Coordinates of C-alpha atoms and ligand atoms in Angstrom, one line a residue:
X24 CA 128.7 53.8 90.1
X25 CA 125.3 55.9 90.1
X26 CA 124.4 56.5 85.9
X27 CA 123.3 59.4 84.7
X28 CA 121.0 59.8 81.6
X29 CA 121.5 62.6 78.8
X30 CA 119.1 63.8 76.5
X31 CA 119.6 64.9 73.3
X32 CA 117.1 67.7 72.8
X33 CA 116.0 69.8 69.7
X34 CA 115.0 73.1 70.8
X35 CA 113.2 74.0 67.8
X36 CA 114.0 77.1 65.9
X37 CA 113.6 79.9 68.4
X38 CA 110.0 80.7 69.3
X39 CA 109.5 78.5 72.9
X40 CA 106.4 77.4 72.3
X41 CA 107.9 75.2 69.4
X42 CA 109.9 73.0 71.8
X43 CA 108.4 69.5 72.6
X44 CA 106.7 68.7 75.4
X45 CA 109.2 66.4 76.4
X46 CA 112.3 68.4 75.8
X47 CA 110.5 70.5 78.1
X48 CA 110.0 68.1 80.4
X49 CA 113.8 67.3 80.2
X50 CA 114.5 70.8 80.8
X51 CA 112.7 71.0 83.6
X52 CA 114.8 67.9 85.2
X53 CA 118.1 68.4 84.6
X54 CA 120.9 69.3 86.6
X55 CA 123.5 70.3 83.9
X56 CA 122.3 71.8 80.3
X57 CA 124.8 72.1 77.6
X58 CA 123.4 74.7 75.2
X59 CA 124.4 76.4 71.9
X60 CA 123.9 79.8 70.7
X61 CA 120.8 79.2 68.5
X62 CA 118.7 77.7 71.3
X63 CA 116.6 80.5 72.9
X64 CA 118.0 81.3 76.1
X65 CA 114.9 81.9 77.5
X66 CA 114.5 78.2 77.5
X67 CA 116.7 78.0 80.3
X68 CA 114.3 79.6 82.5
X69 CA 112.6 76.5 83.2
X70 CA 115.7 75.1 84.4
X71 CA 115.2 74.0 88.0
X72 CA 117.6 76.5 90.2
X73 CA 120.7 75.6 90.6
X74 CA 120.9 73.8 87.3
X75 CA 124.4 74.3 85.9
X76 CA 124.4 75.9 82.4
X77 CA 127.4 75.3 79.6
X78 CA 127.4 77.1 76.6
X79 CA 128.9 75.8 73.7
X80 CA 128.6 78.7 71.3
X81 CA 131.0 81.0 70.3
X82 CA 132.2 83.4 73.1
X83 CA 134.5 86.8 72.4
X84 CA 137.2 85.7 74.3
X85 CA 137.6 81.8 73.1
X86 CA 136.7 79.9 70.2
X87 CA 133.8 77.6 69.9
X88 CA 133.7 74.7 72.7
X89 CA 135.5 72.3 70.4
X90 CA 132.6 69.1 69.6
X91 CA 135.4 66.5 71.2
X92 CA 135.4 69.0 73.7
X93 CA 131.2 68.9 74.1
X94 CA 131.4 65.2 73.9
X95 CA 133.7 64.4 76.3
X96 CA 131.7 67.1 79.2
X97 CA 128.8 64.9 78.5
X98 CA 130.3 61.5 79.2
X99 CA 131.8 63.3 82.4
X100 CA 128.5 64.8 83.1
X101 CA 126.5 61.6 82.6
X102 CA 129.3 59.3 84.4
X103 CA 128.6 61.4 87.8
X104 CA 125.1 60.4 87.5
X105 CA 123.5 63.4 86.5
X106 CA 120.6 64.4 84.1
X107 CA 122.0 66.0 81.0
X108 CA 120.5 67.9 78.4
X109 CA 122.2 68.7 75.1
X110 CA 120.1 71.7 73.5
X111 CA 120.3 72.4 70.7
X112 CA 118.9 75.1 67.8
X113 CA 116.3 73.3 65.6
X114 CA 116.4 69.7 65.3
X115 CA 119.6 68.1 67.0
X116 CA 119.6 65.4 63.7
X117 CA 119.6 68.2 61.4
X118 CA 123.0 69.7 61.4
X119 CA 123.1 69.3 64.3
X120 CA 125.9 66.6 65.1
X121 CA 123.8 65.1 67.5
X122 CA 125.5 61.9 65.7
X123 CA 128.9 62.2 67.3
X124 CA 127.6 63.4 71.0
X125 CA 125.7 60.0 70.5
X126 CA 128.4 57.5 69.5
X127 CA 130.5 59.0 72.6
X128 CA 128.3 57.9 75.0
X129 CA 127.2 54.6 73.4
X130 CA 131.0 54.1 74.3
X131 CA 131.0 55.0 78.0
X132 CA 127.6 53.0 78.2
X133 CA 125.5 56.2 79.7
X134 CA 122.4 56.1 78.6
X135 CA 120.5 58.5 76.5
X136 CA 117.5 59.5 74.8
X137 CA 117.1 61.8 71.6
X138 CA 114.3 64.5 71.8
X139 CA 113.5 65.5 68.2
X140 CA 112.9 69.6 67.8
X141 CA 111.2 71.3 65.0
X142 CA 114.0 72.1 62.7
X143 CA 114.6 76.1 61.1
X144 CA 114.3 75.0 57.6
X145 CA 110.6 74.2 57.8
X146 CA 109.8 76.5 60.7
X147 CA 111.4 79.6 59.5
X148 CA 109.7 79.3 56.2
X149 CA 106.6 78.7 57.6
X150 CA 106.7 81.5 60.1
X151 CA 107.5 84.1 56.8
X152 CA 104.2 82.6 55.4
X153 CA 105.3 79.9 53.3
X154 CA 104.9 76.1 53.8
X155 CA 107.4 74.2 52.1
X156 CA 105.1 71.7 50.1
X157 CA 102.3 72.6 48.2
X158 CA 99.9 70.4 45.7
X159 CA 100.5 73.5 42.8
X160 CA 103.9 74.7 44.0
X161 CA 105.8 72.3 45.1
X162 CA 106.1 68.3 45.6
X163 CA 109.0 67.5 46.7
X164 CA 111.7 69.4 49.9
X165 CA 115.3 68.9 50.6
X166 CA 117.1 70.2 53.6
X167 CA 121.1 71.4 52.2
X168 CA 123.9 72.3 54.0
X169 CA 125.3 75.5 51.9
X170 CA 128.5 74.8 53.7
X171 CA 130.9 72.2 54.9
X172 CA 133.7 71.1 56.7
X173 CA 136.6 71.9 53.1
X174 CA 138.7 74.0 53.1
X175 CA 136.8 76.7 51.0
X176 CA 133.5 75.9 53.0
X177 CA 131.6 75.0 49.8
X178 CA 129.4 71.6 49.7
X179 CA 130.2 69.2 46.8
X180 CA 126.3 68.8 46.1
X181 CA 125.1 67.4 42.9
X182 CA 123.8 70.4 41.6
X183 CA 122.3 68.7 38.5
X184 CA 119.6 66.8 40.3
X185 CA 118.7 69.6 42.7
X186 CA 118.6 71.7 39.7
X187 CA 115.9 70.0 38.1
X188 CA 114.4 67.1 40.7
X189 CA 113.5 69.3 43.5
X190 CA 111.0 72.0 44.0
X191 CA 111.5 73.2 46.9
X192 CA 115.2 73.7 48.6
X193 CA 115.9 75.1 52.2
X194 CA 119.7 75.5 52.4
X195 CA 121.2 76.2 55.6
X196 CA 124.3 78.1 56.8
X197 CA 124.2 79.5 53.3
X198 CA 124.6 83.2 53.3
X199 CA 128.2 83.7 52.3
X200 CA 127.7 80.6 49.6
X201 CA 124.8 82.6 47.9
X202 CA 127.3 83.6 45.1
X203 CA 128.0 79.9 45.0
X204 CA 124.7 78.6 45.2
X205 CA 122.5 80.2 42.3
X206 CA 125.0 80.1 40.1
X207 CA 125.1 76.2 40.2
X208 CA 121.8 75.8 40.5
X209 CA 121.0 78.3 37.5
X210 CA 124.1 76.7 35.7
X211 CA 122.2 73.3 35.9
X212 CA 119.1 74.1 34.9
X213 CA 116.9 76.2 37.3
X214 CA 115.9 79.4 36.1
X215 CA 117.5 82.7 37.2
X216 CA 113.0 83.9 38.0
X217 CA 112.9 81.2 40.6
X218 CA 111.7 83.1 43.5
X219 CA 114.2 83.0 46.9
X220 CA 114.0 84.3 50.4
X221 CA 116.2 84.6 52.9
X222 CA 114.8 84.4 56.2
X223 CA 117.0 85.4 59.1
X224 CA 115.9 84.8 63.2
X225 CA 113.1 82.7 61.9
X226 CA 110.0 82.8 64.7
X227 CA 111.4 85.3 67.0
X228 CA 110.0 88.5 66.8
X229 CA 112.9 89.9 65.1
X230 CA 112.5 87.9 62.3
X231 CA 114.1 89.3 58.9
X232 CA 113.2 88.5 55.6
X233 CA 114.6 89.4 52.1
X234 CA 112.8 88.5 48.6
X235 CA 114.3 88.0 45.3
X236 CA 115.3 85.4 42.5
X237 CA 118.0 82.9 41.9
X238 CA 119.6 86.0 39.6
X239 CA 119.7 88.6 41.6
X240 CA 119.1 87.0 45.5
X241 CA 122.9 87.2 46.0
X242 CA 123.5 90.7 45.3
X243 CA 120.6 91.8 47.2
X244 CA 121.9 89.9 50.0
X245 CA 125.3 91.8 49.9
X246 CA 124.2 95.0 49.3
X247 CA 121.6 95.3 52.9
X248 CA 124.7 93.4 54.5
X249 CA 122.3 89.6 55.1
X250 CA 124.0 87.7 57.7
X251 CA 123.6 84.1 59.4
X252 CA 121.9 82.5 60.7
X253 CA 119.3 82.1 57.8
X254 CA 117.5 79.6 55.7
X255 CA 117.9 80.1 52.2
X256 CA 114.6 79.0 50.6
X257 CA 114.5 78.7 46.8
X258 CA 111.1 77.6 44.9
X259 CA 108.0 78.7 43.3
X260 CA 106.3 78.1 46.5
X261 CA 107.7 81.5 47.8
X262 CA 104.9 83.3 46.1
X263 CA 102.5 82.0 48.7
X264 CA 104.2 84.3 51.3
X265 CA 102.0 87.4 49.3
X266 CA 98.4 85.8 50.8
X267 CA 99.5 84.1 54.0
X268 CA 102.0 85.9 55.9
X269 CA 100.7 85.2 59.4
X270 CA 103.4 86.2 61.9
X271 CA 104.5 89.4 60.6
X272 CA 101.5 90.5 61.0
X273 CA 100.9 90.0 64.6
X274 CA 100.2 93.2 66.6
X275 CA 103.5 93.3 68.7
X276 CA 106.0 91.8 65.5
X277 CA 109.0 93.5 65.6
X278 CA 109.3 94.5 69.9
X279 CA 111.9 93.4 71.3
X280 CA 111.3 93.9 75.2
X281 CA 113.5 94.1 77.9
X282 CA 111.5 93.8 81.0
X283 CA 112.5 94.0 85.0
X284 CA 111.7 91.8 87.2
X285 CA 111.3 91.4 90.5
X286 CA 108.8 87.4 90.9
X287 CA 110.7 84.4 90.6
X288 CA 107.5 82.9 88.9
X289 CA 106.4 82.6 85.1
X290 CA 105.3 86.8 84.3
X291 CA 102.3 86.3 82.6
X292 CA 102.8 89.3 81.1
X293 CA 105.7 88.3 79.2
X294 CA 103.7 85.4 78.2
X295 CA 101.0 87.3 76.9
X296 CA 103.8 89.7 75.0
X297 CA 105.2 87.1 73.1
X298 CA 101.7 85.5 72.3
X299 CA 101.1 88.5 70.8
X300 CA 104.5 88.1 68.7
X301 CA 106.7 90.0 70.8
X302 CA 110.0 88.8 72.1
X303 CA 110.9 89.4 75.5
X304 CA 113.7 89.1 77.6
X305 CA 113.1 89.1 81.2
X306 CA 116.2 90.7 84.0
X307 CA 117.2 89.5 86.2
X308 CA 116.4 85.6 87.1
X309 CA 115.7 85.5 90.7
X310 CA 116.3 82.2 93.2
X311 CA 114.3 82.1 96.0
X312 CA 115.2 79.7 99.0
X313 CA 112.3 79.8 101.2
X314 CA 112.4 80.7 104.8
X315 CA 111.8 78.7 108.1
X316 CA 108.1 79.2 109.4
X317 CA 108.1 81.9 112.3
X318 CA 106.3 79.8 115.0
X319 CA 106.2 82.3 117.9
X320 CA 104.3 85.0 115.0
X321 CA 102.1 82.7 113.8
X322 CA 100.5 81.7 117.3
X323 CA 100.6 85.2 118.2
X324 CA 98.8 86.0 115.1
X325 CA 95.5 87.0 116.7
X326 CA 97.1 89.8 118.3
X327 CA 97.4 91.7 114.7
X328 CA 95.7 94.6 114.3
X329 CA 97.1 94.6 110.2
X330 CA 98.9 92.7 108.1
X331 CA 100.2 94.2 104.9
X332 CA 101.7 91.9 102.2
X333 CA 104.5 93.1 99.8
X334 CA 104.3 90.8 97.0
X335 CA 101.8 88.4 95.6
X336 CA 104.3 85.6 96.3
X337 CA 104.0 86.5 100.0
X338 CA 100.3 86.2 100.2
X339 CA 100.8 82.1 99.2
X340 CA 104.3 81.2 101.3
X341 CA 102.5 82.8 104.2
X342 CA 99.0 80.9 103.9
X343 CA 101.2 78.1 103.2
X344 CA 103.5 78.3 106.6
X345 CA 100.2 79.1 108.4
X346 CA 98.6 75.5 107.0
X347 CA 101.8 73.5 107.4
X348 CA 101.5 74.6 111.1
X349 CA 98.1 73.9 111.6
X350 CA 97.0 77.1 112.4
X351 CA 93.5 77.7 111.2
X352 CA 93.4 81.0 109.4
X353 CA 89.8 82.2 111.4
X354 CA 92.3 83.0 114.4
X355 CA 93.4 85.9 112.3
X356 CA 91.3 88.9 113.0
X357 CA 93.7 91.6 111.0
X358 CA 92.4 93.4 108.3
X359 CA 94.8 92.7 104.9
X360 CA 96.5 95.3 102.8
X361 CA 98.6 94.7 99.7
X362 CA 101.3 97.2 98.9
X363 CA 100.6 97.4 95.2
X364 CA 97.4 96.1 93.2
X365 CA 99.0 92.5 92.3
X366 CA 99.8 92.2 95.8
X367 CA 95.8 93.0 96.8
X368 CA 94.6 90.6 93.8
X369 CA 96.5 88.0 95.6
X370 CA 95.4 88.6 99.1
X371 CA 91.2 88.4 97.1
X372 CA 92.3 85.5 95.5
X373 CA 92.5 84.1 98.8
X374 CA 88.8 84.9 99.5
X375 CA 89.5 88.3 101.8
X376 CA 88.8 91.4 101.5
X377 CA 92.0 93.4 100.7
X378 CA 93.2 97.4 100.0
X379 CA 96.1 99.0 99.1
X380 CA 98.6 99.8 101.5
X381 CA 98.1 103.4 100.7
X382 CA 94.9 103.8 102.5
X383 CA 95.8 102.4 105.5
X384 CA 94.9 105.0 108.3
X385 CA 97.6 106.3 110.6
X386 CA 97.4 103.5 113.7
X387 CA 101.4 101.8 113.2
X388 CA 100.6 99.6 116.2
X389 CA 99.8 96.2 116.0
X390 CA 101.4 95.7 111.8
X391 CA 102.8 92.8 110.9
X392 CA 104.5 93.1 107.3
X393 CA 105.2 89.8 105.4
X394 CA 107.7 89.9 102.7
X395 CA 110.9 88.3 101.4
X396 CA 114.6 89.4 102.3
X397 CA 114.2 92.6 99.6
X398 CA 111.6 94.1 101.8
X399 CA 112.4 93.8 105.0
X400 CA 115.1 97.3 105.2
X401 CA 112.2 99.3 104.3
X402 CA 109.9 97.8 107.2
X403 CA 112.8 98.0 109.8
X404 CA 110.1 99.7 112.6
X405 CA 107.4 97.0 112.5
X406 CA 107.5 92.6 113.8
X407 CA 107.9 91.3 109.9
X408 CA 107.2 88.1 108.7
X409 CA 110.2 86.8 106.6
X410 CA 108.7 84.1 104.0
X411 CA 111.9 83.8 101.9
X412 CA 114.8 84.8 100.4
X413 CA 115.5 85.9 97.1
X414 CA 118.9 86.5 95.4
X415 CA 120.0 87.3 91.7
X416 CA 121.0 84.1 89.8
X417 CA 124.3 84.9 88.6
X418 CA 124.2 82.1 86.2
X419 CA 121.9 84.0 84.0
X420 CA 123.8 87.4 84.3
X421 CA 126.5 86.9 81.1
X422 CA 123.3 85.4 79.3
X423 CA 121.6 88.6 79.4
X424 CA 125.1 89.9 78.1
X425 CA 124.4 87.4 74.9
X426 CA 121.1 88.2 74.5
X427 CA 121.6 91.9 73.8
X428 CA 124.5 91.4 71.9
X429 CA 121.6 89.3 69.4
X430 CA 118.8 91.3 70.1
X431 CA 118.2 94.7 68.8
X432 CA 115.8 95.9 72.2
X433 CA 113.4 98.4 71.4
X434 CA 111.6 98.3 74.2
X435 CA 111.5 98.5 78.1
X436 CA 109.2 97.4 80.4
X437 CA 108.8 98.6 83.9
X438 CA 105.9 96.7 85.6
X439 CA 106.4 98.1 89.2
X440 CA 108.5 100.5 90.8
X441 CA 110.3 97.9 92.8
X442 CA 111.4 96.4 89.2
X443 CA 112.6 100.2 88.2
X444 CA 115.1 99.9 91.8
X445 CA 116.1 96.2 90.4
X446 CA 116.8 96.9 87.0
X447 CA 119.0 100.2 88.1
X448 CA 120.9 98.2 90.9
X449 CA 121.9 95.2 89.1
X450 CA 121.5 95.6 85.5
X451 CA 122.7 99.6 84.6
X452 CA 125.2 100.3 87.8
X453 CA 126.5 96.5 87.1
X454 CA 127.2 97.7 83.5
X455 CA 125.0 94.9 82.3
X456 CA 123.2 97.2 80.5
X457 CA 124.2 100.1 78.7
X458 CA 122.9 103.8 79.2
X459 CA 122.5 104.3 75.7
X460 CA 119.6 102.1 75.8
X461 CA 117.8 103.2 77.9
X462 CA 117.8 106.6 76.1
X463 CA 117.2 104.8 72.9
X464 CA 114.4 102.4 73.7
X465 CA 110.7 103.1 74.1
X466 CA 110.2 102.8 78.2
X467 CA 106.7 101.7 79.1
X468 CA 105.9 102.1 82.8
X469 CA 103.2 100.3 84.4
X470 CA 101.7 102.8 86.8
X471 CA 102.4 106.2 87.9
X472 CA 104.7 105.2 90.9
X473 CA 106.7 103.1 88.6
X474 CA 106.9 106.4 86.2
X475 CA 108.0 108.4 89.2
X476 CA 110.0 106.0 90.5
X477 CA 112.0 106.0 87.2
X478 CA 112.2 109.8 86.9
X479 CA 114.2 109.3 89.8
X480 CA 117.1 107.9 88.1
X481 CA 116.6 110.7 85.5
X482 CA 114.8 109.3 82.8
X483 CA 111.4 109.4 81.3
X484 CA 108.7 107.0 80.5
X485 CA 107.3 107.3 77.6
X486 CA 104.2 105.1 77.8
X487 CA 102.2 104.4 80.6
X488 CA 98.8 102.2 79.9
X489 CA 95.7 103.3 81.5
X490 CA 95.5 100.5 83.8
X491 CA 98.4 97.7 84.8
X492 CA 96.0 95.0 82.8
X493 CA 97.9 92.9 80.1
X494 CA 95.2 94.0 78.1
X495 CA 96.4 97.8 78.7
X496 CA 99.8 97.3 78.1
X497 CA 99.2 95.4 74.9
X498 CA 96.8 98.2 73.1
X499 CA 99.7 101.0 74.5
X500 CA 102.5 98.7 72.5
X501 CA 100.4 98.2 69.4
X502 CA 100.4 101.9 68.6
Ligands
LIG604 N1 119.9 71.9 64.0 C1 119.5 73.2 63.4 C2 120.5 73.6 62.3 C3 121.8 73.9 62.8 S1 122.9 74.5 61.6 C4 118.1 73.1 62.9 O1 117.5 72.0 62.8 O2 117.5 74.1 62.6 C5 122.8 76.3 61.8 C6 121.9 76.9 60.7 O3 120.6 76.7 61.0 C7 122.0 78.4 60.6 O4 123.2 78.8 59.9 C8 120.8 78.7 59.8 O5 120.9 78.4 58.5 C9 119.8 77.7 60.4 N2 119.0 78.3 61.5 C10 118.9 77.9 62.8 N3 118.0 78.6 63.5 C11 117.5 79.5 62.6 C12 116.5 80.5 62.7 N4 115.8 80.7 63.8 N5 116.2 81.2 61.6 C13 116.8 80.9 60.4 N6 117.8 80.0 60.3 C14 118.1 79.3 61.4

């Protein structure tokens, strides 16, 4: 029988960019992913389509996936020969149980391969502005679980050595054992002034921090209602957050953007949002299947008068189709119009001249439209050129659900007016997403068509940047 391979894969703490290159690389391979809640979903993304998705996390209407339960879906998985990846939050060693998902397939013989990750307990420290060794501050770092598997969820640590041999300590899990924890560790000898923090979300943008000592930390805690998941970080080394906290300073900390979508590629916008410290969650996922070439259009092509593309990803499948069929693109004698600016930066990228759709002149004969399957209703009178077709990927639709249970959006992003249509269709008539935040959230439309296009469905933008530039959109967010 064929063997699969499963990899074990850390996804680091929650900011993309802090997952390895080669968990990526797994990602981008496999054909089932078992994930948990503390991996970023947006990880997923680079999934391949069709990729299934499992998520072992907690779900309102069951309990967790049970571990034997995980194990024995990835012997099954890796026994019908697929490529499985196990993601998890962090680092899979680190609490991460990645032991027990190992020795189950060491005993059905399917092989496997362990990706490390970058695990919370550094990363989230570091991300509040503190590293957790320092030559003044601190020597020596232990990772603690401030919870286990007894009945009262309390670890039986040996508080006495931690007390007084470590400087710096990241527990994890460990809100509800605050109580618990400073007092042991002041009853063996720390002192109540050792500076904590409790760092919450670590690296995504809505990343939460309290301050306060081994005395009082614990009260704090209850009183602004602290919750999980957190690092607990105790230490002198704290202080250092004062001078060199970085990421709370970055100019779009704290936005947490839903944006529409309507490309199935990478938006570099998003990109450049969460460079900027933003996080972003982009709806919906799109699959595209591509379309057969149109033969009999493409030799007639010389008989175009116009040719008006409807989406940048329309300009390359249709130089594409025109190249696979030999067709050298100096029989087209058509002048090119893009129906919005991305669409005419595509068509310039090509080397041609290009302009808007808009300020094409009254002559309908002789057009041929190109577009996907979305387009084509709305160019019902003219020959169009179908390059593919794209459909919602209803695997990612009860993510989103997740993601803005976690997330506290603040922000909406409407790039074009096409994503204002998408965004009503299948997100708010869907009941995906809720009215309420749309009234709530900040709305920033790109454009003044994709403002009236919103006013439509009766609401308001409230930003729109002078120009559609990243650049724009970034200065109109900072403000
Ligand atoms: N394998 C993970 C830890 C899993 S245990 C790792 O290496 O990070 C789950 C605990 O990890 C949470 O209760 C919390 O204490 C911590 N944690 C995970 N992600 C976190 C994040 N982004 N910010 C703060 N703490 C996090």
């Amino acid at each position: 029988m064929k063997r699969g391979k499963v990899y074990l894969v850390g996804a680091g703490p929650g900011d993309i960019g802090l997952i390895t290159v080669k968990g990526m690389e797994a990602i981008k391979q496999a054909d089932v992913i078992l994930y948990d809640r503390l991996a970023n979903p947006k990880l997923l993304e680079y999934a391949p389509a069709g990729c299934e998705l499992i998520y072992c996390g907690k779900l309102p209407d069951r309990h967790v996936l049970r571990q034997e339960a995980i194990n024995s879906l990835l012997v099954e998985k890796g026994l019908q020969g697929k490529v499985v990846v196990r993601l998890k939050g962090g680092d899979p060693g680190v609490f991460g149980r990645v032991g027990e998902e190992a020795a189950a397939l060491v005993e059905h013989s399917i092989p496997y391969e362990m990706v490390p990750g970058i695990t919370s307990g550094i990363a989230a420290p570091l991300y509040a502005g503190i590293p957790v060794t320092h030559r003044e501050f601190g020597e020596s770092f232990a990772i603690i679980t401030a919870h286990d598997k007894s009945k009262e969820g309390q670890p039986n640590l040996n508080w006495a050595s931690l007390a007084t041999g470590i400087d710096t300590i990241a527990f994890y899990m460990g809100i509800s054992n605050l109580p618990y924890i400073s007092e042991n560790l002041i009853k063996h000898g720390k002192s109540a002034d050792t500076p904590v923090i409790l760092v919450r979300w670590g690296t995504f943008s809505r990343q939460e921090t309290l301050e306060g000592t081994l005395g009082d930390i614990a009260e704090k805690a209850k009183n602004v209602k602290f919750t999980n998941p957190a690092i607990t970080l105790v230490g002198d080394i704290v202080s250092l957050r004062k001078r060199l906290n970085w990421f709370e300073q970055k100019p779009l900390f704290g936005r947490q953007i839903l944006m529409a979508r309507t490309d199935t590629n990478e938006s570099p916008l998003a990109k450049e949002l969460i460079n900027q410290g933003a996080d972003v969650i982009e709806f919906p996922r799109w699959t595209k299947t591509k379309a057969p070439a149109h033969t009999e259009i493409l030799e007639n092509i010389s008989s175009y008068k116009k040719i008006l593309f409807t989406s940048p990803e329309s300009v390359t499948d249709f130089f594409r189709d025109l190249f696979d069929q030999r067709i050298d693109v100096r029989r087209i004698t058509a002048t090119f119009f893009g129906e919005s600016t991305k669409s005419v930066y595509a068509i310039q990228e090509k080397g041609f001249l290009a302009s808007l759709a808009a300020e094409m002149d009254n002559d309908l004969e002789h057009i041929l439209v190109v577009g996907d399957n979305s387009k084509q209703k709305s160019y019902e009178q003219h020959d169009f050129y179908l390059t593919s077709y794209k459909q919602v990927d209803e695997q990612f639709l009860p993510l989103l659900a997740r993601m803005l249970d976690e997330a506290q959006v603040n922000t909406i992003v409407f790039p074009s007016s096409g994503a204002v249509k998408v965004f009503m269709a299948e997100g708010v008539n869907k009941g995906l997403i809720g009215k309420e935040l749309l009234e709530k959230a900040e709305i920033v439309c790109l454009g003044e068509k994709t403002k009236n296009s919103l006013r439509e469905f009766s609401y308001q933008a409230d930003l729109v940047p002078e120009t559609p530039s990243k650049e724009a959109v970034i200065t109109c967010l900072r403000k």
